[in-house]
mmCIF file of C-alpha atoms in Angstrom:
data_model
loop_
_atom_site.group_PDB
_atom_site.id
_atom_site.type_symbol
_atom_site.label_atom_id
_atom_site.label_comp_id
_atom_site.label_asym_id
_atom_site.label_seq_id
_atom_site.Cartn_x
_atom_site.Cartn_y
_atom_site.Cartn_z
ATOM 1 C CA MET A 17 131.596 16.191 75.029
ATOM 2 C CA ASN A 18 134.020 13.616 73.732
ATOM 3 C CA ASN A 19 137.264 14.199 71.820
ATOM 4 C CA LYS A 20 135.691 13.615 68.331
ATOM 5 C CA TRP A 21 133.205 16.457 68.703
ATOM 6 C CA VAL A 22 135.904 18.624 70.154
ATOM 7 C CA ARG A 23 138.119 17.988 67.073
ATOM 8 C CA PHE A 24 135.108 18.572 64.588
ATOM 9 C CA ILE A 25 134.388 21.912 66.410
ATOM 10 C CA LEU A 26 137.949 23.214 65.930
ATOM 11 C CA ILE A 27 138.211 22.324 62.221
ATOM 12 C CA LEU A 28 134.931 24.283 61.879
ATOM 13 C CA LEU A 29 136.579 27.299 63.504
ATOM 14 C CA PHE A 30 139.931 26.846 61.679
ATOM 15 C CA LEU A 31 138.010 26.864 58.133
ATOM 16 C CA SER A 32 135.701 29.860 59.495
ATOM 17 C CA GLY A 33 138.921 31.769 60.346
ATOM 18 C CA CYS A 34 140.352 31.022 56.929
ATOM 19 C CA LYS A 35 137.341 32.275 55.286
ATOM 20 C CA SER A 36 137.506 35.325 57.149
ATOM 21 C CA GLY A 37 141.214 35.974 56.304
ATOM 22 C CA ARG A 38 140.311 35.599 52.665
ATOM 23 C CA GLU A 39 137.407 38.207 53.049
ATOM 24 C CA GLU A 40 139.639 40.773 54.564
ATOM 25 C CA ARG A 41 141.925 40.494 51.807
ATOM 26 C CA ARG A 42 139.400 41.617 49.456
ATOM 27 C CA GLU A 43 139.827 45.059 51.037
ATOM 28 C CA ILE A 44 142.826 47.437 50.428
ATOM 29 C CA ARG A 45 143.576 50.264 52.901
ATOM 30 C CA VAL A 46 145.260 53.451 51.529
ATOM 31 C CA SER A 47 146.510 56.406 53.058
ATOM 32 C CA GLY A 48 148.766 59.623 52.281
ATOM 33 C CA ALA A 49 149.322 62.532 50.103
ATOM 34 C CA TRP A 50 146.489 64.934 49.583
ATOM 35 C CA ALA A 51 147.850 65.630 46.336
ATOM 36 C CA LEU A 52 147.029 62.047 45.039
ATOM 37 C CA TYR A 53 143.779 61.621 47.315
ATOM 38 C CA PRO A 54 141.162 62.771 44.808
ATOM 39 C CA MET A 55 142.686 60.733 41.914
ATOM 40 C CA MET A 56 142.953 57.497 44.248
ATOM 41 C CA LEU A 57 139.121 58.154 45.089
ATOM 42 C CA VAL A 58 138.298 57.805 41.351
ATOM 43 C CA TRP A 59 140.623 54.614 41.048
ATOM 44 C CA ALA A 60 139.210 52.999 43.906
ATOM 45 C CA GLU A 61 135.534 53.580 42.815
ATOM 46 C CA GLU A 62 136.480 52.380 39.247
ATOM 47 C CA TYR A 63 138.437 49.364 40.457
ATOM 48 C CA GLY A 64 135.534 48.270 42.911
ATOM 49 C CA LYS A 65 132.943 48.259 39.774
ATOM 50 C CA VAL A 66 135.354 45.675 37.829
ATOM 51 C CA SER A 67 136.988 43.716 40.717
ATOM 52 C CA GLY A 68 134.673 43.772 43.639
ATOM 53 C CA VAL A 69 137.344 44.668 45.976
ATOM 54 C CA LYS A 70 136.718 47.653 48.406
ATOM 55 C CA VAL A 71 139.410 50.201 48.620
ATOM 56 C CA GLU A 72 139.361 52.489 51.647
ATOM 57 C CA VAL A 73 141.136 55.785 51.088
ATOM 58 C CA ALA A 74 142.557 58.368 53.567
ATOM 59 C CA GLY A 75 144.279 61.533 53.421
ATOM 60 C CA GLY A 76 146.739 62.704 55.885
ATOM 61 C CA GLY A 77 149.942 63.867 53.897
ATOM 62 C CA ALA A 78 152.668 62.217 52.094
ATOM 63 C CA GLY A 79 154.586 61.661 55.488
ATOM 64 C CA LYS A 80 151.562 59.614 56.990
ATOM 65 C CA GLY A 81 151.467 57.583 53.948
ATOM 66 C CA VAL A 82 155.144 56.302 54.317
ATOM 67 C CA SER A 83 154.616 55.924 58.179
ATOM 68 C CA ASP A 84 151.126 54.068 57.945
ATOM 69 C CA VAL A 85 152.495 51.541 55.313
ATOM 70 C CA LEU A 86 155.847 50.849 56.890
ATOM 71 C CA SER A 87 154.139 50.204 60.250
ATOM 72 C CA GLY A 88 151.568 47.835 58.373
ATOM 73 C CA GLN A 89 148.554 50.244 58.953
ATOM 74 C CA VAL A 90 147.781 50.249 55.482
ATOM 75 C CA ASP A 91 148.393 48.369 52.342
ATOM 76 C CA ILE A 92 149.585 51.199 50.230
ATOM 77 C CA GLY A 93 150.913 54.569 51.158
ATOM 78 C CA MET A 94 150.283 57.859 48.785
ATOM 79 C CA VAL A 95 153.544 59.781 48.383
ATOM 80 C CA SER A 96 153.845 63.142 46.534
ATOM 81 C CA ARG A 97 157.856 63.736 46.773
ATOM 82 C CA PRO A 98 160.786 61.623 46.082
ATOM 83 C CA ILE A 99 161.060 58.614 48.609
ATOM 84 C CA ARG A 100 163.698 59.336 51.138
ATOM 85 C CA GLU A 101 166.680 57.133 51.424
ATOM 86 C CA GLU A 102 166.145 56.374 55.008
ATOM 87 C CA GLU A 103 162.515 55.223 53.961
ATOM 88 C CA ILE A 104 163.945 52.984 51.469
ATOM 89 C CA LYS A 105 166.221 51.414 54.044
ATOM 90 C CA GLU A 106 163.222 50.649 56.191
ATOM 91 C CA GLY A 107 161.655 48.781 53.109
ATOM 92 C CA ALA A 108 159.763 51.323 51.425
ATOM 93 C CA PHE A 109 159.203 50.129 47.684
ATOM 94 C CA TYR A 110 157.627 52.512 45.185
ATOM 95 C CA VAL A 111 156.222 52.981 41.939
ATOM 96 C CA ALA A 112 155.346 56.202 40.009
ATOM 97 C CA VAL A 113 151.748 56.283 39.049
ATOM 98 C CA THR A 114 151.074 59.897 37.647
ATOM 99 C CA LYS A 115 152.210 63.444 37.707
ATOM 100 C CA ASP A 116 151.146 66.797 38.979
ATOM 101 C CA ALA A 117 152.349 70.140 39.996
ATOM 102 C CA VAL A 118 152.337 72.482 43.110
ATOM 103 C CA VAL A 119 151.688 76.280 42.207
ATOM 104 C CA ALA A 120 151.822 79.216 44.305
ATOM 105 C CA THR A 121 148.152 80.703 44.920
ATOM 106 C CA ILE A 122 146.985 84.303 45.659
ATOM 107 C CA ASN A 123 143.711 85.734 46.506
ATOM 108 C CA SER A 124 141.471 86.782 43.529
ATOM 109 C CA LYS A 125 141.471 90.333 45.059
ATOM 110 C CA ASN A 126 145.388 90.771 45.545
ATOM 111 C CA PRO A 127 146.057 94.367 45.178
ATOM 112 C CA ILE A 128 148.683 94.056 42.294
ATOM 113 C CA ILE A 129 146.737 90.907 40.552
ATOM 114 C CA LYS A 130 146.531 92.812 37.197
ATOM 115 C CA GLU A 131 150.261 93.293 37.347
ATOM 116 C CA ILE A 132 151.125 90.007 38.254
ATOM 117 C CA TYR A 133 149.036 88.436 35.356
ATOM 118 C CA LYS A 134 150.695 90.814 33.144
ATOM 119 C CA ARG A 135 154.568 90.181 34.312
ATOM 120 C CA GLY A 136 154.473 87.135 36.257
ATOM 121 C CA LEU A 137 156.710 86.596 39.156
ATOM 122 C CA THR A 138 160.075 85.399 38.889
ATOM 123 C CA LYS A 139 161.643 82.443 40.909
ATOM 124 C CA GLU A 140 163.754 84.728 42.964
ATOM 125 C CA GLU A 141 160.768 86.958 43.686
ATOM 126 C CA LEU A 142 158.821 84.077 44.858
ATOM 127 C CA ARG A 143 161.884 82.928 46.949
ATOM 128 C CA LYS A 144 162.140 86.385 48.580
ATOM 129 C CA ILE A 145 158.232 86.397 49.530
ATOM 130 C CA PHE A 146 158.420 82.941 50.972
ATOM 131 C CA MET A 147 161.574 83.732 52.988
ATOM 132 C CA GLY A 148 160.073 87.141 54.367
ATOM 133 C CA GLU A 149 162.396 89.354 52.564
ATOM 134 C CA ILE A 150 159.576 90.954 50.459
ATOM 135 C CA LYS A 151 157.105 91.972 52.858
ATOM 136 C CA GLU A 152 154.662 94.142 50.925
ATOM 137 C CA TRP A 153 152.887 93.799 47.528
ATOM 138 C CA GLY A 154 153.825 97.038 46.466
ATOM 139 C CA GLU A 155 157.542 96.312 46.583
ATOM 140 C CA ILE A 156 157.100 93.819 43.625
ATOM 141 C CA VAL A 157 155.711 96.793 41.329
ATOM 142 C CA GLY A 158 157.680 99.729 42.812
ATOM 143 C CA LYS A 159 154.533 101.394 44.290
ATOM 144 C CA GLU A 160 153.503 102.600 47.843
ATOM 145 C CA LEU A 161 150.066 100.846 48.380
ATOM 146 C CA LYS A 162 148.000 100.830 51.498
ATOM 147 C CA ASP A 163 147.118 97.637 53.643
ATOM 148 C CA ASP A 164 149.378 95.489 51.331
ATOM 149 C CA LYS A 165 151.284 93.507 53.961
ATOM 150 C CA ILE A 166 152.094 89.920 52.477
ATOM 151 C CA ILE A 167 150.772 87.202 54.647
ATOM 152 C CA ILE A 168 152.219 83.781 54.058
ATOM 153 C CA TYR A 169 150.500 80.385 54.549
ATOM 154 C CA GLY A 170 151.963 77.090 54.514
ATOM 155 C CA ARG A 171 151.546 73.507 55.746
ATOM 156 C CA SER A 172 151.649 72.292 59.166
ATOM 157 C CA ASP A 173 151.403 68.502 58.229
ATOM 158 C CA ALA A 174 154.246 66.346 56.541
ATOM 159 C CA SER A 175 153.314 67.499 53.065
ATOM 160 C CA GLY A 176 155.154 66.469 49.896
ATOM 161 C CA ALA A 177 153.649 69.653 48.076
ATOM 162 C CA ALA A 178 155.656 71.667 50.852
ATOM 163 C CA GLN A 179 158.905 69.848 50.216
ATOM 164 C CA VAL A 180 158.910 70.211 46.376
ATOM 165 C CA TRP A 181 157.870 73.910 46.768
ATOM 166 C CA ALA A 182 160.759 74.544 49.098
ATOM 167 C CA GLU A 183 163.224 72.707 46.567
ATOM 168 C CA PHE A 184 161.779 74.911 43.840
ATOM 169 C CA LEU A 185 162.767 78.160 45.920
ATOM 170 C CA GLY A 186 166.187 76.814 46.470
ATOM 171 C CA ASN A 187 168.111 74.876 48.951
ATOM 172 C CA TYR A 188 165.199 75.188 51.552
ATOM 173 C CA THR A 189 163.205 72.446 53.572
ATOM 174 C CA GLN A 190 159.672 72.398 54.578
ATOM 175 C CA GLY A 191 160.772 73.609 57.973
ATOM 176 C CA ASP A 192 162.400 76.735 56.571
ATOM 177 C CA CYS A 193 158.805 77.622 54.925
ATOM 178 C CA LYS A 194 157.029 76.645 57.747
ATOM 179 C CA GLU A 195 159.091 78.967 59.984
ATOM 180 C CA LYS A 196 158.677 81.906 57.669
ATOM 181 C CA ALA A 197 155.078 81.420 57.338
ATOM 182 C CA HIS A 198 152.288 83.543 59.379
ATOM 183 C CA ALA A 199 150.276 80.386 59.649
ATOM 184 C CA ASN A 200 150.272 76.731 58.699
ATOM 185 C CA PHE A 201 147.627 74.283 58.036
ATOM 186 C CA ASP A 202 146.788 70.665 57.710
ATOM 187 C CA GLY A 203 146.062 69.799 54.256
ATOM 188 C CA ASP A 204 145.737 71.597 50.763
ATOM 189 C CA GLN A 205 142.016 72.480 51.005
ATOM 190 C CA ALA A 206 142.827 74.337 54.359
ATOM 191 C CA VAL A 207 145.412 76.257 52.543
ATOM 192 C CA ALA A 208 143.254 77.156 49.564
ATOM 193 C CA LEU A 209 140.538 78.150 51.980
ATOM 194 C CA ALA A 210 142.686 80.335 54.091
ATOM 195 C CA VAL A 211 144.100 82.257 50.851
ATOM 196 C CA SER A 212 140.524 82.628 49.561
ATOM 197 C CA ARG A 213 139.822 84.578 52.675
ATOM 198 C CA GLU A 214 142.726 86.913 52.964
ATOM 199 C CA LYS A 215 143.278 89.364 50.136
ATOM 200 C CA ASN A 216 147.034 89.849 50.830
ATOM 201 C CA SER A 217 147.829 86.210 51.188
ATOM 202 C CA ILE A 218 150.075 83.846 49.390
ATOM 203 C CA GLY A 219 150.391 80.050 49.627
ATOM 204 C CA PHE A 220 151.041 77.064 47.539
ATOM 205 C CA ASN A 221 148.835 74.323 46.336
ATOM 206 C CA ASN A 222 148.436 71.070 44.432
ATOM 207 C CA LEU A 223 146.989 71.899 40.876
ATOM 208 C CA ASN A 224 143.673 70.298 41.811
ATOM 209 C CA TYR A 225 143.254 72.703 44.792
ATOM 210 C CA ALA A 226 144.110 75.812 42.681
ATOM 211 C CA TYR A 227 141.528 75.067 39.902
ATOM 212 C CA ASN A 228 137.876 73.716 40.157
ATOM 213 C CA ILE A 229 138.070 69.979 39.477
ATOM 214 C CA GLU A 230 134.609 69.973 37.797
ATOM 215 C CA THR A 231 134.751 73.154 35.540
ATOM 216 C CA GLY A 232 138.432 73.487 35.141
ATOM 217 C CA SER A 233 138.451 77.281 35.821
ATOM 218 C CA PHE A 234 139.940 78.741 39.106
ATOM 219 C CA ALA A 235 139.049 77.719 42.440
ATOM 220 C CA GLU A 236 136.864 80.240 44.069
ATOM 221 C CA GLY A 237 138.683 83.330 45.515
ATOM 222 C CA ILE A 238 142.126 82.044 44.583
ATOM 223 C CA ARG A 239 144.392 82.298 41.450
ATOM 224 C CA PRO A 240 147.692 80.391 40.715
ATOM 225 C CA VAL A 241 150.665 82.597 40.382
ATOM 226 C CA PRO A 242 152.272 82.613 36.708
ATOM 227 C CA ILE A 243 156.128 82.478 36.638
ATOM 228 C CA ASP A 244 158.191 84.631 34.685
ATOM 229 C CA LEU A 245 160.509 81.823 33.453
ATOM 230 C CA ASN A 246 162.752 83.908 31.345
ATOM 231 C CA GLU A 247 162.946 86.654 33.783
ATOM 232 C CA ASN A 248 162.443 89.463 31.293
ATOM 233 C CA GLY A 249 159.592 91.127 33.095
ATOM 234 C CA THR A 250 156.897 90.362 30.851
ATOM 235 C CA LEU A 251 154.400 87.040 30.836
ATOM 236 C CA ASP A 252 155.414 86.037 27.223
ATOM 237 C CA PRO A 253 153.003 83.915 25.049
ATOM 238 C CA ASP A 254 154.787 80.672 25.984
ATOM 239 C CA GLU A 255 154.585 81.534 29.576
ATOM 240 C CA ASP A 256 151.132 82.395 29.807
ATOM 241 C CA PHE A 257 149.312 79.080 30.529
ATOM 242 C CA TYR A 258 147.523 79.413 33.751
ATOM 243 C CA SER A 259 143.862 80.608 32.788
ATOM 244 C CA ASN A 260 142.384 77.163 33.010
ATOM 245 C CA ARG A 261 143.344 73.716 34.073
ATOM 246 C CA GLU A 262 143.468 71.902 30.584
ATOM 247 C CA LYS A 263 145.972 74.700 29.616
ATOM 248 C CA PHE A 264 147.886 74.361 32.809
ATOM 249 C CA VAL A 265 148.251 70.526 32.775
ATOM 250 C CA TYR A 266 149.200 70.203 29.014
ATOM 251 C CA ASN A 267 152.149 72.587 29.626
ATOM 252 C CA VAL A 268 153.236 70.772 32.753
ATOM 253 C CA SER A 269 153.018 67.526 30.492
ATOM 254 C CA ILE A 270 155.336 68.910 27.926
ATOM 255 C CA GLY A 271 158.017 70.385 30.773
ATOM 256 C CA LYS A 272 157.220 74.098 30.251
ATOM 257 C CA TYR A 273 156.259 74.349 33.902
ATOM 258 C CA PRO A 274 159.474 73.531 36.009
ATOM 259 C CA SER A 275 160.018 70.379 38.004
ATOM 260 C CA PRO A 276 160.057 70.856 40.767
ATOM 261 C CA PRO A 277 157.552 72.056 41.659
ATOM 262 C CA ALA A 278 155.952 69.578 39.046
ATOM 263 C CA ARG A 279 156.793 66.133 40.288
ATOM 264 C CA PHE A 280 155.868 62.318 40.288
ATOM 265 C CA GLU A 281 153.089 60.927 42.479
ATOM 266 C CA TYR A 282 153.964 57.524 44.124
ATOM 267 C CA LEU A 283 152.267 54.276 45.600
ATOM 268 C CA VAL A 284 154.372 52.907 48.240
ATOM 269 C CA SER A 285 154.257 49.389 49.970
ATOM 270 C CA LYS A 286 156.470 47.855 52.668
ATOM 271 C CA GLY A 287 158.627 45.325 50.507
ATOM 272 C CA PRO A 288 157.257 44.330 46.999
ATOM 273 C CA PHE A 289 153.562 44.918 46.205
ATOM 274 C CA LYS A 290 151.469 41.515 46.847
ATOM 275 C CA GLY A 291 148.197 40.013 46.555
ATOM 276 C CA GLU A 292 145.477 42.395 46.102
ATOM 277 C CA ALA A 293 147.290 45.743 46.587
ATOM 278 C CA LYS A 294 149.611 44.434 43.771
ATOM 279 C CA LYS A 295 146.540 43.650 41.489
ATOM 280 C CA PHE A 296 144.996 46.983 42.099
ATOM 281 C CA VAL A 297 148.558 48.752 41.460
ATOM 282 C CA GLU A 298 148.802 46.781 38.237
ATOM 283 C CA TRP A 299 145.381 47.873 37.058
ATOM 284 C CA ILE A 300 146.212 51.477 37.930
ATOM 285 C CA LEU A 301 149.243 51.328 35.625
ATOM 286 C CA ASN A 302 147.165 49.709 32.944
ATOM 287 C CA GLU A 303 143.509 50.486 32.653
ATOM 288 C CA GLY A 304 143.446 53.051 35.462
ATOM 289 C CA GLN A 305 145.697 55.438 33.272
ATOM 290 C CA LYS A 306 142.388 56.250 31.128
ATOM 291 C CA PHE A 307 140.870 58.061 34.207
ATOM 292 C CA ILE A 308 144.006 60.328 34.772
ATOM 293 C CA GLU A 309 143.720 63.442 32.398
ATOM 294 C CA GLU A 310 139.630 63.728 33.187
ATOM 295 C CA SER A 311 140.649 63.872 36.917
ATOM 296 C CA GLY A 312 143.163 66.759 36.245
ATOM 297 C CA TYR A 313 146.457 64.737 36.561
ATOM 298 C CA ILE A 314 149.183 64.257 33.897
ATOM 299 C CA LYS A 315 149.782 60.748 32.417
ATOM 300 C CA LEU A 316 153.290 59.104 32.571
ATOM 301 C CA SER A 317 155.160 58.870 29.321
ATOM 302 C CA PRO A 318 154.744 55.669 27.520
ATOM 303 C CA GLU A 319 158.668 55.054 28.271
ATOM 304 C CA LYS A 320 158.158 55.849 32.266
ATOM 305 C CA LEU A 321 154.872 53.961 32.406
ATOM 306 C CA GLN A 322 156.619 50.901 30.955
ATOM 307 C CA GLU A 323 159.520 51.288 33.379
ATOM 308 C CA GLU A 324 157.088 51.204 36.235
ATOM 309 C CA ILE A 325 155.267 48.246 35.126
ATOM 310 C CA GLU A 326 158.587 46.344 34.916
ATOM 311 C CA THR A 327 159.704 47.711 38.215
ATOM 312 C CA LEU A 328 156.279 46.616 39.871
ATOM 313 C CA ASN A 329 156.647 43.070 38.399
ATOM 314 C CA ARG A 330 160.237 42.784 39.202
ATOM 315 C CA GLY A 331 159.654 43.729 42.943
ATOM 316 C CA ARG A 332 162.831 46.042 43.193
ATOM 317 C CA ARG A 333 163.917 49.141 41.757
ATOM 318 C CA LYS A 334 167.160 48.932 39.627
#
């Protein structure tokens, strides 16, 4: 084969490689927080319809989302907790895209469920339960009950939900909660399933695992724990908003439910978002916002939304 044909074949191979590269960029890889996973599935499907871009979505927890994106394994990480300073120093750039909330969950056959839904639990009572200082359900209502030892369930994966729940309880870490738990599980769904199977259990879940995402009613076998915000021993009408997901989401959006455990959900890239990933996030902050409420999440305020759009386009946070 003479040199002319060799050069021709090399040019064809080069052009073929360029084409393959462009095709690969029509795919976006996303991983991370289970809290944002259901919402991202909706965005991925809807964006695919209008753009032709395939968005591959995997869960794994907030910690995995950050580590995957910083190591280049995915284009976008999903994170359900504040981005840490050390992660920013490693190049993490983030924009908020929605809000949701973490809520304590108990079994629907909890021995004092009627009392809990009449009076709620105070933040201090929840702290004492999750730190193992209150060991039986009867202690809450001053009764001696049989077979009422509290079983605490937590998270074993790098979970944003666990971090914000620990922050809500006080100056604690996910490790503190993990140490006090009787069992820890990977993922929201596993915690919800465990709570639904043990009548004396308590855990914590993102709101879309505490409620049925299709009906808006309670998830099977579990109930969210109402918080006695003013600690007067009664669940007052303005504290009683846990009966269905729509009512709960509304009260999170107007700030009735405390933050934390209500929190922003973030998308993260290594450095400023670029190419197809940036187009996707830009779509999420515009057309994608109309899918948020029907998916059980909370929309950003107009001011916060505009701030995040400007941050995305600027490529750095102020």
